[in-house]
Amino acid sequence: MPTYYKWCSVKKEKQKHEYPSLEVTNHPLRVEVHNLKHNSNKSLLKSLQKWSSSFEELDPLLRFEQMDLENNSEPTIESDATVNYSKIWSVKRTAILNKYTTGEKLTIISSYLPGGEKTLLRQVSNLNEKVKHRLEQLDDFDESSVRKTMGLSQQEFVTKIHMLDDEIKKAWETEQRVKAFKIAIQCSKLLSDISVMQFYPSKFVLISDVLDNFGKLVYDRLKKKSFGDAAIELEDIDSGLVPESARETCQNWMFKMASIRELLPRLYMEMSLLKCYVFISKDEIKPAIARLITMIRGIGNPLVAIYIRVYLCKVASALYGKESECYFHDNLKEFLEEYQQIFQPAMAKKFGAQLLTADKYLSLYIPAIDWLLYGTLNTIPCKLTLLDELLQLCDKTENSELLLYCIVSGFDSPNIIKKSSAILDTIKKSAEHMVLLSPILSALGEHLCHADVYRQLSSEALSQTWWKIVSNMKSTANFLQVLEPWIQFACTQLSAQHINMLLRGTIRYMIKCGKPIDDYSSQIQLVVKRMLKSIPDVEELFLMDAFMPLVELVQTSNARTMMAKTVLLVFFERCNSVQIEDHIIIASLMRLCCILHEAINAVTVEDELKISSDLINKYIQTVSYQDDAREQLNFYVECRSAFIKLDSVLKTLVHAVHALANRARPSRSRWLSRACAAYSFVTVPSLQCALCRAQLYLLGAHAALLVACVGQAEANLKAFVSLIPDIPLYVQEDGQNKPTHVKVVGLLSNFLSTLLILPDNVDSSSKAYILSGFIKTMERIHWRKTDPLYYTLLLRTLDLLCNLTQEKYIYHIDGVISNDELYGSEEEFIDVLENYATNICQELLVVLKALGDAKETNKQYNLALELFWRIIKRGDLREGSMTSLAINLWVLSQKLQDSNNKFAKTLLSALERDTSEEGRLLFDKLNET
Amino acid sequence: MTASLTISLKRVNKIYHEGEIIAGVVIVDTAADLRHEGLTLTMEGSVNLQISSKNAGIFDAFSNNIRPINLINTSIELAAAGKMPIGVTEIPFEMPLVGRQSSMSLGLLETYHGVFVNVMYTLKCSMKRSFLNKPLNASCQFFVQYKQQERPPSKPVRCEVSPATLRAGGGAGAARGTVPHFQLYAEIDSTVCALDRPITGKIRVDECSVAIKSIELQLVRVETCGSAEGYSKDEFELNIAVIFEDDYLVTENFPILLLRSK
């Protein structure tokens, strides 16, 4: 193989119709932009966010929650007409179990649990008794001894209850029905123990489940006895058809139940067996329920009493559904009559001894009253009258707060809104003593949030009364809790002026309360979030003079950052306009962005950075000074100095500046384009990533060329060339090392195509100034010869060199005089280019050899053909050296692989179609070999 | 060579009213052919009185044991002397439940199992057998109840309880002074009750000077044995129920529900 081939490029005459072209009315890429515009009517930002959110997958936990929600929502829609009490109960049940938990030690007394201290719970008084007691203890090896297990944690307690449940089932299956009955009685007895009050509601739920199961066992057995395995519903059972034996068994159960000495177990057991009355006589159930309602009066402890009422209502609703609602009402009435019991000094002593606060104690009643009220509300045709009655009752009785809270949370919004001023008055009267003040107020506030916007009730008066109550509240946490719904109410109903007043008041309160504000930062954040979400026009908020001070009330950097992030997030979510023009808003947002930026330091995690820069990017993209380009550029300058730590923001800024330059191009004077170009040229070096820098330099060069700033373009490209050695082989992306390789090829190819239009630097001594620099750099980098990146680039450079020699280049930019016009195919210029081409061709041959040495036949084959193709396409075949090189390459490729290869075949057929003399000649020669 | 004899009544709960027919089967289960001298079924009902130890002194003077009073005694022959085939043989029977007219009592009394007074009804079946073989016997108790009657118009009975009305006795007399002041009002819906119906009524606490720990209600039955010499009266606690518990004073109506345990 000869070592030296001189490269000669062929000059193509006919440039005009080299490529097929057709006239189009709009740019092919414009379509995309058009679509985006359509969406932008809704919210451009939303679509932006869609692209920028990298987590399309939902968090698995969130997904479960959503699935749950879906499951829950379906049945409720179905049962709209008739309220499904068991469904609602199961929802409440879970809520109770989740809410009322304890860390206290619990005690269980039962004779059916293994282990536990063996104590007879009998008071031993005199000697006689003592002896008797000892004797009893000796006899006590049978199962009926009562054991007391103390010091159980909540979890252990729950397990024990489940064990008892299993025990009942086991006993039942082994025909020990009396034992099952006894266990059930013991379970219900546990409910008389209120030693750990805050767990009582949960305990009730657990034990009521056990009792339900027991009742079901009895019922199922009686049913089987009566009707065999026939599936028969409760409603269809005809008491007259029940056989004698089943009736007798049932009667027996009832007698057993009635002989229980203690009241509470007797009531619970009767309730659990309530539906079994159907086997005696259907008509007995309803009087029995009515009787039970009054019998519960016998239970003095208000907490125990209300929960047994809950159970009665639950059993009744399971039996009668809609019809049972009157029992809810009856129970509620009974409860209200005994209402003052809750506030007995003796009770206060009890919960005080358990270190419960009064509000915690009262909250124990809430789910129960809720349940009673819920059923009651479904019966009452006119809720307003009931509400009136209850409110009057609240007015009259002392300690009405618990009832008031349940009324406010239980009734529906329209009615509460109607009565809101009356309710507020009631609250106002006794606000100072109320422990549930903040829950009541916030519940009321939530209702008011649903008020119709158009019905201007006495919103202002309401909020004034409210403010009077609230501003006297002692606990800051409670104050903020109440503030949250009310501020939403204010946002939807009141004027900006009023909201501003409230905000000012809030700030005053927070400062006056004397506690470190940072402790409440999350609550303040919620308040601010609520405001941002509910106010009809978000931008209005920023125009209030008290809003920003409120946002910046918190002092620690962490809290401030969180706050700024929340505000920005919600703002961009709600902001409808694509552009923000108001200076005050721009300044406020700038402040928030600065807070975000300040918080960034060396240890900030990547996700955090991403979120922050996303937000700041959005801000930069939305801020607009309309036609005032100078202001806009100033703004960008300011942003650059403010957000210097975030690469992605700088990138956005550069893009924004280019966009600005481009927008202004036709009408503006050239200073703007120059300034923009300078801006980007100055900004880019501060970026971390070399690849990004290179990209932006190239972009800057493009932009400069577009506005015919040749010098600037050259500077950019020069910087680009000098950057090439710094481009890393791998970049970190999503926590993985990704090779830059493909990107670099694309980038450099883009660069080379740019060089075609770039006019040469006439002042410099060498021709093709930038290109020669590039080639020198290529030589300097010690690339592996066999690297595809390397030889691909060489091939591309060869392409460029060939094109540079043409008399008229294939593309131009208006206003830029490219080299074809500059030199006019000057001899000297062409020589330089040919020289470079020769060298590159030479280098390619070296690569070919290296590939052969490395036994990379496939690559070698492809490269040989690529080079061959360039020679026949761009090379001057009249030159002998070119022809012989082509033949050699062809021979080489044939040696490596036979000519049946598709690539080779296409090349050959293209050559065959070549009409020129030299081509024909070459083709013949090739055929010969 | 074993054989067994059982009586099975048609009615599961074994409760009959006067004038009804008791129907059932006598089941003979034998492992081999059984020769017998006759199978008879006897229905017996009697009142048994026992003398309590408390009153023993008075009664001892006359007789140690009062003769049971016969209420009913009927006998029928189920099978004449003959042979029972191997296996299970069921012999159905029906007997009218009619009291002895000659007896001085007005009719059949309700079954009652007390401590000193017992009213019991039994069916006895006996199979006489040849010499050397013991007769086979089987018995079965059944219950007699009064017919379901029209409920008498309920006449509520009212009463008031206060420290003054407490009956002395049971050691309470000495502690009379320590009984705190209270005032209870009670009402029982009716004093004539059916056996299988609950007794109902209500109690109201009008006044009480101390906190109430609990209120208990007792159903007490009274057995009175009458004879020429006088009456012996005994009281037994039957059913206790707590109708109010815990230590808060509420003046309100507590309903009473008591069921007699069997």
XYZ file of C-alpha atoms in Angstrom, chain A residues 244-245 248 254-255 258-259 261 263-264 266 284 291 294-295 297-298 300-301 334 337-338 341 344 346-347 350, chain B residues 11-13 196-197 216 239-250 252-255 257 259-262:
54
model
C -89.942 -25.757 68.797
C -86.440 -26.914 69.562
C -86.405 -23.379 73.094
C -82.049 -15.268 76.580
C -82.612 -16.598 80.078
C -80.864 -12.196 81.661
C -79.326 -13.905 84.639
C -75.783 -10.129 87.454
C -75.472 -4.482 84.302
C -72.859 -3.733 81.667
C -75.933 -7.989 80.608
C -89.928 -8.420 70.452
C -86.070 -0.889 76.643
C -83.652 3.355 78.805
C -81.768 0.658 80.663
C -79.461 5.042 82.061
C -78.290 2.701 84.761
C -73.327 6.044 85.605
C -70.010 6.524 83.884
C -80.931 10.278 76.335
C -80.224 14.570 79.178
C -77.251 13.114 80.953
C -72.426 13.867 83.748
C -68.784 15.689 86.945
C -65.416 12.948 89.955
C -64.770 12.361 86.280
C -60.267 10.530 87.136
C -92.735 -31.825 72.538
C -89.172 -30.691 72.876
C -89.626 -28.323 75.751
C -91.777 -16.712 80.770
C -92.338 -13.000 80.685
C -79.195 -3.972 93.083
C -82.168 -13.403 90.825
C -80.057 -10.420 91.528
C -79.416 -7.777 89.032
C -77.464 -4.622 89.265
C -79.457 -1.978 87.576
C -77.309 0.921 88.395
C -73.635 1.185 88.909
C -70.880 3.619 89.431
C -70.747 6.505 91.680
C -72.777 9.318 90.298
C -76.063 10.435 91.536
C -78.667 10.734 88.885
C -83.897 9.175 86.792
C -86.043 6.262 85.903
C -84.241 3.004 85.697
C -86.219 0.324 84.012
C -86.063 -6.216 83.735
C -86.346 -12.857 84.144
C -86.893 -15.897 86.219
C -84.110 -18.345 85.702
C -85.156 -21.904 85.160
